[in-house]
CSV table of C-alpha atoms and ligand atoms in Angstrom, one decimal:
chain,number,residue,atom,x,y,z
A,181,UNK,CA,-24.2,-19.4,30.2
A,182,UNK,CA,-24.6,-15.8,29.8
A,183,UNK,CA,-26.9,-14.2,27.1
A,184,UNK,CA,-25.2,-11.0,26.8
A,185,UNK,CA,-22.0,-10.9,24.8
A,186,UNK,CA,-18.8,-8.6,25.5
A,187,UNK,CA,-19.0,-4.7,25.0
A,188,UNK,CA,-17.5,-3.7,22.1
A,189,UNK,CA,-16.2,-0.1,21.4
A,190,UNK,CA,-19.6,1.8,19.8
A,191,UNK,CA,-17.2,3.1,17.2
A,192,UNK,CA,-16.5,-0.3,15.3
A,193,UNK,CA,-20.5,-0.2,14.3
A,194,UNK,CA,-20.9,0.4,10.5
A,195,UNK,CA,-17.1,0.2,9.7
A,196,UNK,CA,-16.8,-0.3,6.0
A,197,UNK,CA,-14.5,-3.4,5.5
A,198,UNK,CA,-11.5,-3.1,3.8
A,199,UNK,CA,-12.1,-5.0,0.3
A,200,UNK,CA,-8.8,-6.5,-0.5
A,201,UNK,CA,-8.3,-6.8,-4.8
A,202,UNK,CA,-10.1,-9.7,-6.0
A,203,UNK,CA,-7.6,-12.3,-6.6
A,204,UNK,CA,-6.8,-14.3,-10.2
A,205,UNK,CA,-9.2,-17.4,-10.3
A,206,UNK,CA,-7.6,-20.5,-9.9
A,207,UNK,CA,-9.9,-22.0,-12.7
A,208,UNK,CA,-11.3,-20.5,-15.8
A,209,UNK,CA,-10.5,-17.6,-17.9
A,210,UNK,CA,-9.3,-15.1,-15.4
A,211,UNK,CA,-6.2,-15.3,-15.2
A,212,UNK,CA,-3.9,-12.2,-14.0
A,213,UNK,CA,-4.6,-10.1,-10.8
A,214,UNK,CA,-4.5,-6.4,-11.4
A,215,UNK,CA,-6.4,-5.5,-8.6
A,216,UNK,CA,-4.1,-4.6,-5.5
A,217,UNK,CA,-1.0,-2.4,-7.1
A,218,UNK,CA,0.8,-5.4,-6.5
A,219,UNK,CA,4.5,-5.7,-8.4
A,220,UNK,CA,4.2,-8.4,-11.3
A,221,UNK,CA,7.7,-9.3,-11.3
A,222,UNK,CA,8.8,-12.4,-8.5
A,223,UNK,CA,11.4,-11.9,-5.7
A,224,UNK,CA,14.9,-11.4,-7.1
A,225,UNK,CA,17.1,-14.5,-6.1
A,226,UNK,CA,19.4,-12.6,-4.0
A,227,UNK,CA,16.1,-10.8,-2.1
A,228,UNK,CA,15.1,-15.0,-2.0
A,229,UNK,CA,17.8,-16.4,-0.2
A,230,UNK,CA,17.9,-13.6,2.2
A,231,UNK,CA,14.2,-14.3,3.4
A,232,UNK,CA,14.9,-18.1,3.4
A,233,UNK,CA,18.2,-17.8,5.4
A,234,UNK,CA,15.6,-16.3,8.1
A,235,UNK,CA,13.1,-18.7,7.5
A,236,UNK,CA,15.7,-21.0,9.1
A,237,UNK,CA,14.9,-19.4,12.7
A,238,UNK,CA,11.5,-18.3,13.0
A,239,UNK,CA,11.3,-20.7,15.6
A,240,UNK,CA,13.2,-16.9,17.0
A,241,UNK,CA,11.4,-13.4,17.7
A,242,UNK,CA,12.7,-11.4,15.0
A,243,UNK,CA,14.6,-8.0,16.7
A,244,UNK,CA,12.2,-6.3,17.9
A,245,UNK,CA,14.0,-2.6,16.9
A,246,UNK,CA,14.5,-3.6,13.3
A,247,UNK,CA,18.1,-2.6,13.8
A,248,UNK,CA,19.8,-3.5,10.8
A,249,UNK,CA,16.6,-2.3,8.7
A,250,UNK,CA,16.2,0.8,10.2
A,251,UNK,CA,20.0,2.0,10.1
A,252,UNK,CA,19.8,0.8,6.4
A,253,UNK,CA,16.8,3.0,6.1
A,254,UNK,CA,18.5,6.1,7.9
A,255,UNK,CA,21.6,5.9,5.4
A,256,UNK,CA,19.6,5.8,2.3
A,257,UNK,CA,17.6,8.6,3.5
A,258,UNK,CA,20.1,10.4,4.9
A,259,UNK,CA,17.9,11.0,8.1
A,260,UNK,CA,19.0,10.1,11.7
A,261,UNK,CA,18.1,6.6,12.8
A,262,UNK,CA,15.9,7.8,15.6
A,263,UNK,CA,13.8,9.7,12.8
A,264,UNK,CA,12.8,5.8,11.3
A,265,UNK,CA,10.3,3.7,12.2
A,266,UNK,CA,9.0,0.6,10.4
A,267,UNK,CA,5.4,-1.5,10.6
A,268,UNK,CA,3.6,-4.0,9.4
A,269,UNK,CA,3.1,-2.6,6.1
A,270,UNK,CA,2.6,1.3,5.6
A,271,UNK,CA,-1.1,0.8,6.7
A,272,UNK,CA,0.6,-0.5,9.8
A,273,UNK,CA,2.4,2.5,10.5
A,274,UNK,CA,-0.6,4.9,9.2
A,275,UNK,CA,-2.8,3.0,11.6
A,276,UNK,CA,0.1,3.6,14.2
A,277,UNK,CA,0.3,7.3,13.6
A,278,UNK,CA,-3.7,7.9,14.2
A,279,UNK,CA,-3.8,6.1,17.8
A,280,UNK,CA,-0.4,8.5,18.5
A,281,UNK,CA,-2.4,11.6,17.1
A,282,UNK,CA,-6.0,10.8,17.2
A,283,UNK,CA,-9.4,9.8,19.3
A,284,UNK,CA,-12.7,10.5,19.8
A,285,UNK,CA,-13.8,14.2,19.2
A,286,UNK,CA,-10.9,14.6,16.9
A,287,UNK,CA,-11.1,14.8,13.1
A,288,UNK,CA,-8.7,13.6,10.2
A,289,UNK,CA,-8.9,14.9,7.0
A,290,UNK,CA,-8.3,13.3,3.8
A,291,UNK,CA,-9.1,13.7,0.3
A,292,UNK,CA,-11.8,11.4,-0.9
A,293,UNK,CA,-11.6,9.0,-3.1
A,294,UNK,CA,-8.3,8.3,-1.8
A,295,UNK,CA,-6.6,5.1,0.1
A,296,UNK,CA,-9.5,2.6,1.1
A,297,UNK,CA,-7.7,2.0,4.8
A,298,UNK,CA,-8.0,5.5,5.6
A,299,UNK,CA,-11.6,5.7,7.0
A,300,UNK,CA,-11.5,2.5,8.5
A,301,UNK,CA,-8.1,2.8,10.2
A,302,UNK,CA,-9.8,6.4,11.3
A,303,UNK,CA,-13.3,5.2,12.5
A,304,UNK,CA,-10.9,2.6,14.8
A,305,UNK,CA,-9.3,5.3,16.2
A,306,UNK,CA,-12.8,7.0,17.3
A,307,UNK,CA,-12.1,10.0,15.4
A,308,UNK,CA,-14.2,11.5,12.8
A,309,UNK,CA,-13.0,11.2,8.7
A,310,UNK,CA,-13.4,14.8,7.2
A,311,UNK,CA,-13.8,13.8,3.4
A,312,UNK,CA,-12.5,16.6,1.0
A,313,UNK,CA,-14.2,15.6,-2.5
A,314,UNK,CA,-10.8,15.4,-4.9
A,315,UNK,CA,-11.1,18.3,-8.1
A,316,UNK,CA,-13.2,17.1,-11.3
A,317,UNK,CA,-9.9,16.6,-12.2
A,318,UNK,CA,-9.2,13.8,-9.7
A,319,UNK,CA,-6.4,15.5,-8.0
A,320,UNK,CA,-6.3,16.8,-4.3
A,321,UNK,CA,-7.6,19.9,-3.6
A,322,UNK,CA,-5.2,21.4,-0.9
A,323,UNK,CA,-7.4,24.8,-0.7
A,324,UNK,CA,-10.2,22.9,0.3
A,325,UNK,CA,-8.1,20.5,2.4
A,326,UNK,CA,-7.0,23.3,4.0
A,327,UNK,CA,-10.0,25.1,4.5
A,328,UNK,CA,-11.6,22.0,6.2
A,329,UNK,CA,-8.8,22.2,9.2
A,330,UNK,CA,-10.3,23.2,12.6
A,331,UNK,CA,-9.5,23.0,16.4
A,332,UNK,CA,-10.5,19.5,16.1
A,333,UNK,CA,-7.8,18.3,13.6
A,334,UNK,CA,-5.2,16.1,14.6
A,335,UNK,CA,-4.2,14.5,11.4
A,336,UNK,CA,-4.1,15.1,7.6
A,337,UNK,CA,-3.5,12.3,4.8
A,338,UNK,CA,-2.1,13.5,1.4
A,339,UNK,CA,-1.7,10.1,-1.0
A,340,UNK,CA,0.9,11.7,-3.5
A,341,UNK,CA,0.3,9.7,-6.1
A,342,UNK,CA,-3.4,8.9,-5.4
A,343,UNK,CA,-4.9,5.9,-4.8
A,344,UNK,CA,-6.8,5.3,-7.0
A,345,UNK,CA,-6.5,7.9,-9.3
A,346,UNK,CA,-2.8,7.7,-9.7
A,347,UNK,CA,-2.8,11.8,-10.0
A,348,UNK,CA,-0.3,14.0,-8.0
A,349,UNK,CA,0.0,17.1,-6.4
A,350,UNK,CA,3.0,19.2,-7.1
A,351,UNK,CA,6.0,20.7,-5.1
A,352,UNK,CA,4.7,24.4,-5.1
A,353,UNK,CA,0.6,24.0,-4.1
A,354,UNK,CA,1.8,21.4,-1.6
A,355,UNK,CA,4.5,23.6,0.1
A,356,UNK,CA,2.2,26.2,0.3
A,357,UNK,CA,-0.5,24.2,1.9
A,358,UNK,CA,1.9,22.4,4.4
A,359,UNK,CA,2.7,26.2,4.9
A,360,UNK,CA,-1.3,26.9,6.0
A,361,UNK,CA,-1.5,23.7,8.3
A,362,UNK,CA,-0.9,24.8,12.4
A,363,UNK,CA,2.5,23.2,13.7
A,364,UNK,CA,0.2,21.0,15.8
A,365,UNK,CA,-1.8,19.1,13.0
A,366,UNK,CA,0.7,16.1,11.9
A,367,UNK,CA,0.4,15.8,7.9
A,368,UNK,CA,0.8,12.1,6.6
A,369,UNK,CA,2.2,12.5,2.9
A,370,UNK,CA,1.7,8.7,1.5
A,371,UNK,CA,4.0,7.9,-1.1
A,372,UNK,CA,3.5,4.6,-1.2
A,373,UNK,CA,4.1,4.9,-5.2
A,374,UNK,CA,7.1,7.4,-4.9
A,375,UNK,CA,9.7,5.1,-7.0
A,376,UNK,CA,6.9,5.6,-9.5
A,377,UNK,CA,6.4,9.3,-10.1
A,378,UNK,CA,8.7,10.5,-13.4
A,379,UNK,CA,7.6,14.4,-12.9
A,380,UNK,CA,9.5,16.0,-11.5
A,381,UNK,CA,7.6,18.9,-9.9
A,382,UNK,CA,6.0,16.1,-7.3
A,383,UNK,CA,8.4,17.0,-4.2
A,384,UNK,CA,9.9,14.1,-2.8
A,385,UNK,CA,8.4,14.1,0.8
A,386,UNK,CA,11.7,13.0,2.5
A,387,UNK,CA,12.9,16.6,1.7
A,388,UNK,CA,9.8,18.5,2.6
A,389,UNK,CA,9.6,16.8,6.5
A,390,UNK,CA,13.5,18.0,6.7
A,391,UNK,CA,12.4,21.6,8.2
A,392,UNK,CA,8.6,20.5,9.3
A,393,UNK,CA,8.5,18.9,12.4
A,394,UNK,CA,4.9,18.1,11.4
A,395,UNK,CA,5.2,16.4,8.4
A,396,UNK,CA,5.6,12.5,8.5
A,397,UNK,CA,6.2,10.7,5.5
A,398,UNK,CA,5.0,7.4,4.8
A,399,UNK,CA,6.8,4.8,2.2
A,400,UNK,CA,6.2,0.7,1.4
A,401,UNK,CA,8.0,-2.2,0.2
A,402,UNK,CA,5.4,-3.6,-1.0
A,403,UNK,CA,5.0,-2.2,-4.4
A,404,UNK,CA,8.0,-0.8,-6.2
A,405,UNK,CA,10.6,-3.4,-4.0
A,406,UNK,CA,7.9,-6.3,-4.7
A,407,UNK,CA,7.6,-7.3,-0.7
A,408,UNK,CA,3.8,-7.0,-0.6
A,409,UNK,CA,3.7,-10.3,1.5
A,410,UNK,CA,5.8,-9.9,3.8
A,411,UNK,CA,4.1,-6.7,5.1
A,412,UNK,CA,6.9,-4.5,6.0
A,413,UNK,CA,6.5,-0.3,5.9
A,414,UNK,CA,8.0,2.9,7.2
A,415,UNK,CA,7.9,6.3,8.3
A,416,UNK,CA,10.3,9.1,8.5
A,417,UNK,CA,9.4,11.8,10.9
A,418,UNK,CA,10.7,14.2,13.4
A,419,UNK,CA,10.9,13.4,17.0
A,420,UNK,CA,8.6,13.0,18.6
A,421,UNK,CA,6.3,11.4,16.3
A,422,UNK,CA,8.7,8.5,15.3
A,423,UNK,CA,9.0,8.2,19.2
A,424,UNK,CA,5.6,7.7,19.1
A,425,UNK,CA,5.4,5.1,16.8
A,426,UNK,CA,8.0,3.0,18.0
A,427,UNK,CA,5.4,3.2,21.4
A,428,UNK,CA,2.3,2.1,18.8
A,429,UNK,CA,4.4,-0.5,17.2
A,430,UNK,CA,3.0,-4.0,18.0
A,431,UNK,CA,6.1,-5.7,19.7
A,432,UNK,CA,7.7,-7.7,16.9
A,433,UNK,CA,5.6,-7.1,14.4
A,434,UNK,CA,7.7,-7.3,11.4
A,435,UNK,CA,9.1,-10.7,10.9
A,436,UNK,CA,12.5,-11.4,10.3
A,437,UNK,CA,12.0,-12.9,6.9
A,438,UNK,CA,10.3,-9.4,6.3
A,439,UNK,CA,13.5,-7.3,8.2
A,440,UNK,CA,15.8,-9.5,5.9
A,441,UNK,CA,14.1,-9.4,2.7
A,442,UNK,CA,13.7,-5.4,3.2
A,443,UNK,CA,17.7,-5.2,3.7
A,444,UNK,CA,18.2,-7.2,0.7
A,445,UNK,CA,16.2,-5.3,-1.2
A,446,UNK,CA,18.0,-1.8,-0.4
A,447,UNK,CA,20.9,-3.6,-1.9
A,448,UNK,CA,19.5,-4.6,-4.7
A,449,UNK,CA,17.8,-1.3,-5.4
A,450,UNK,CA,19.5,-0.7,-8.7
A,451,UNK,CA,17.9,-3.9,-10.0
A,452,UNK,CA,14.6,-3.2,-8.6
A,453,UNK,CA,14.2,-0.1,-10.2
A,454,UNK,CA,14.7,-1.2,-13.9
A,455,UNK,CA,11.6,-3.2,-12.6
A,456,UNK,CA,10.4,-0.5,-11.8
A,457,UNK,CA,11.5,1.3,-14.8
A,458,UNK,CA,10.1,-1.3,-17.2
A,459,UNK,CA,6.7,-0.9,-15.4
A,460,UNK,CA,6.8,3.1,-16.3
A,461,UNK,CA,7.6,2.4,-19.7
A,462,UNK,CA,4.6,0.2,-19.5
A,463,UNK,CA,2.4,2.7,-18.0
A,464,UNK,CA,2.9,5.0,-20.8
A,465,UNK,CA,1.9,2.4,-23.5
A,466,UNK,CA,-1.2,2.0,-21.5
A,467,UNK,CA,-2.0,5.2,-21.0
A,468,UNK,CA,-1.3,6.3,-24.7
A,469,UNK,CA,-3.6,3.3,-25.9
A,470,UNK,CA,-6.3,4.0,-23.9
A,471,UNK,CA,-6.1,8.0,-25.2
A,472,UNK,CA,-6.2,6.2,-28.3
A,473,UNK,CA,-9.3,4.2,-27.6
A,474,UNK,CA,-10.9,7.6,-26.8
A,475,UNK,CA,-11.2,7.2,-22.8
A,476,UNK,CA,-10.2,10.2,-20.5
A,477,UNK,CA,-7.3,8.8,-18.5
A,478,UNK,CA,-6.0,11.1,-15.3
A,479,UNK,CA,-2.1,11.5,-16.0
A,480,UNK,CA,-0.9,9.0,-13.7
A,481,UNK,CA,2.2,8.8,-11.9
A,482,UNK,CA,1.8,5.6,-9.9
A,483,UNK,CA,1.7,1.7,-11.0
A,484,UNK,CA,-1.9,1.5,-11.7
A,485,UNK,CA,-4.4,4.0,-14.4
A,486,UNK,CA,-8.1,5.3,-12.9
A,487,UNK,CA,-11.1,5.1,-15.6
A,488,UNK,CA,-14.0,6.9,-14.2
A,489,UNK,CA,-16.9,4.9,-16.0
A,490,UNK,CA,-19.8,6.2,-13.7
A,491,UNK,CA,-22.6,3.5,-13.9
A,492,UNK,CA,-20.6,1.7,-16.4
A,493,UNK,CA,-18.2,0.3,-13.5
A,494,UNK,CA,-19.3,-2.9,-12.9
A,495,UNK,CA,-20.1,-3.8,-16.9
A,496,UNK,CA,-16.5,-2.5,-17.3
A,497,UNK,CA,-14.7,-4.5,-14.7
A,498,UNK,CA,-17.1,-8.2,-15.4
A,499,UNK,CA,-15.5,-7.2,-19.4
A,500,UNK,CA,-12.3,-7.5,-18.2
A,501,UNK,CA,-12.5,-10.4,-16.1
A,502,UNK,CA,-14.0,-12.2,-19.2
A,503,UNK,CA,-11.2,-11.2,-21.2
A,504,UNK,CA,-8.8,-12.7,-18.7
A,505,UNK,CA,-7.9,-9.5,-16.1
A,506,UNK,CA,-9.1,-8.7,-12.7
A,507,UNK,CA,-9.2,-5.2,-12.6
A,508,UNK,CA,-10.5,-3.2,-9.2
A,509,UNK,CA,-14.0,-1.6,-9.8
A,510,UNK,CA,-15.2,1.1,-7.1
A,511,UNK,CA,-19.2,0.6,-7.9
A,512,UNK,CA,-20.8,3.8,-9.6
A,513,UNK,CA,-17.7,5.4,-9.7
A,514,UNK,CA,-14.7,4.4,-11.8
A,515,UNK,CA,-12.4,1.4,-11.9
A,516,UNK,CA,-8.6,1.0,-11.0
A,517,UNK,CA,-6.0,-1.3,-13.5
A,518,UNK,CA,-2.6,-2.3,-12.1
A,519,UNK,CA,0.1,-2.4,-14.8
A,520,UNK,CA,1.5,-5.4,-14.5
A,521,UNK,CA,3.2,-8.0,-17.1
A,522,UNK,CA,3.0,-6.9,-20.4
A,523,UNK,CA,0.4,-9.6,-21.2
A,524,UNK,CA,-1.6,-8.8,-19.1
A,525,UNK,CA,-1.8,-4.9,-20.2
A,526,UNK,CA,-2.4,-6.2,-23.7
A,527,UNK,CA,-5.6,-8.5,-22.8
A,528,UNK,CA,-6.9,-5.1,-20.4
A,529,UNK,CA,-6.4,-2.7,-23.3
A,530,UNK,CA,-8.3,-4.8,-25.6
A,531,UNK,CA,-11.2,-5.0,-23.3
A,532,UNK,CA,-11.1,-2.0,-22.8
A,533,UNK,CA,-11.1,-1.5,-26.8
A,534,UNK,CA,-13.6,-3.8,-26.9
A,535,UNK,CA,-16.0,-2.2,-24.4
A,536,UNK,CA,-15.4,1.5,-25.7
A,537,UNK,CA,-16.5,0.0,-29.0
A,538,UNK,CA,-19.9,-1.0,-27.9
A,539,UNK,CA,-20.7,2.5,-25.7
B,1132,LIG,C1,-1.7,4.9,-0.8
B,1132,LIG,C2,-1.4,3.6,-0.1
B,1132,LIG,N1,-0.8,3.7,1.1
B,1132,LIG,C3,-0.5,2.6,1.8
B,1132,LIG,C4,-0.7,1.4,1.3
B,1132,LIG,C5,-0.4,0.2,2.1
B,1132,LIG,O1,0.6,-0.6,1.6
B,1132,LIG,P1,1.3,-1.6,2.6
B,1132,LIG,O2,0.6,-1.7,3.9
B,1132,LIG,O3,1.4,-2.8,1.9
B,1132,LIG,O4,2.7,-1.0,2.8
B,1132,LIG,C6,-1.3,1.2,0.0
B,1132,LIG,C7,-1.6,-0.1,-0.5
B,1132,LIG,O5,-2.3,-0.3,-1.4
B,1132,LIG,C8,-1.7,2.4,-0.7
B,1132,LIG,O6,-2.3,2.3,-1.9
């Protein structure tokens, strides 16, 4: 047997791992997850039946185009079909958009802290992540962003709202900074929370990539439409960068229970967003309590509120797991709380009363 193992590509060395939200425990006193943005409420029965009618033949490929999904997709939107593609998930499709635009030598520029995925799914690609620190405000800073472009740039992320900090940028800075990126850099706007956002002066992206052939704009069912599991995301862009994902697609990648379930869900919208609704109505009562408890809270237009506690982080986040809520601490920095069943807010504001009490 040989000692030497396979060569691996020098660009997977060091690659932070992607640290999924710690789950409920099964066992003791832990008991609601609101650590991965996730949608509290369960599949709607109609949403249900759709996925188990396809259960019934994954012994099948699913359709490998997505057809019914994606012409459902094109009529909401009111985008042509060929402008559509769908992944596994919207990390799928993000991850599918840097091996069409990106390599080694080339750079991508995000904002930072932002989306986990994105220097991972960037170190994979062989390019280099240019970090633009976020504004002591937590928000994006475009002029920096902007500044930070180069002959090397292939590919821009803007997470409007930001993970994690649940802060936005708005329709006039981000026109005029789409307006100072070259045709030939793609900008990514992630609006994985979009159904969230209540202001509104945060342009919906769909309208912005109408006249930019360089704008692609990313969108999940996995938050607001409550189809986390089944992994199934999109993105709307201009040929030819939908051409190109449909070439980085992995061949039937999304399932048919996830193709079905999506469809059922665009039908179903209305219901789906007094979920959603509820869960904004929810957002302010946490967000108002916490002013109350004295903390500074970002104004947050997505389904989850960003404390930055500093060195308190870890403290913070083992206090809430006591109390009963698994919140999602980023050490030394600050911690991220899904809103999620009305419960489970209540036992998370108390902690947090609880640990703002003893500071
Ligand atoms: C900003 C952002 N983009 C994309 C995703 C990926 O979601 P999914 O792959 O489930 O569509 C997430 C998930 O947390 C996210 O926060």
């Amino acid at each position: 047997m040989s000692e030497t193992s396979p060569r691996l590509r020098a660009e997977l060395e060091g690659i932070p791992t992607y640290k999924p939200g710690k789950p409920a425990a099964a066992d003791g006193p832990a008991a609601y997850k609101l650590s991965s943005n996730e949608n509290p409420y369960p599949p709607l029965p109609g949403v249900m039946e759709s996925a188990l009618a396809a259960a019934g033949t994954f012994n099948r490929y699913p359709d490998m185009a997505c057809t019914g999904l994606m012409s459902e997709l094109a009529d909401r939107f009111g985008v042509p079909v060929s402008h559509v593609a769908t992944g596994t998930g919207s990390v799928g499709v993000a991850q599918q958009l840097l091996q069409a635009t990106a390599g080694p030598g080339d750079e991508v520029i995000y904002a930072w802290r932002s989306f986990e995925a994105y220097p991972i799914i960037t170190q994979v690609s062989g390019a280099t992540s240019v970090k633009v620190p976020l504004t002591p405000g937590d928000v994006h800073d475009l002029d920096a962003m902007a500044e930070a472009i180069t002959d090397r740039t292939r590919l821009i992320f803007v997470c409007n709202p930001n993970n994690p900090t649940g802060t936005v940028v708005r329709r006039a800075e981000l026109e005029r900074f789409l307006d100072r990126v070259p045709g030939d850099v793609l900008v990514v706007l992630d609006e994985a929370y979009r159904e969230f956002i209540r202001d509104p002066e945060v342009p919906d992206g769909v309208e912005l990539y109408r006249d930019r052939p360089n704008v692609a704009v990313l969108r999940t069912f996995s938050k607001a439409y409550g189809l986390a599991g089944l992994r199934v995301g999109f993105a709307i862009a201009h040929e030819p960068v939908a051409a190109a994902l449909r070439k980085t697609a992995v061949p039937f990648g999304v399932s048919q229970l996830a193709q079905d379930a999506a469809v059922a869900s665009l039908r179903a919208e209305d219901e789906l967003m007094g979920r959603v609704g509820a869960l904004v109505g929810e957002r302010a009562r946490v967000v108002a309590a916490l002013r109350e408890q004295g903390w500074t809270v970002p104004e947050t237009q997505a389904n989850f509120v960003w404390l930055r506690l500093g060195e308190r982080t870890a403290d913070f986040a083992a206090a809430c797991e006591k109390a009963g809520v698994v919140v999602r601490p980023f050490a030394g920095e600050g911690m991220r709380a899904t809103i999620g069943e009305t419960e489970a807010n209540d036992i998370f504001l108390e902690a947090a009363e609880a640990f703002r009490k003893e500071l």
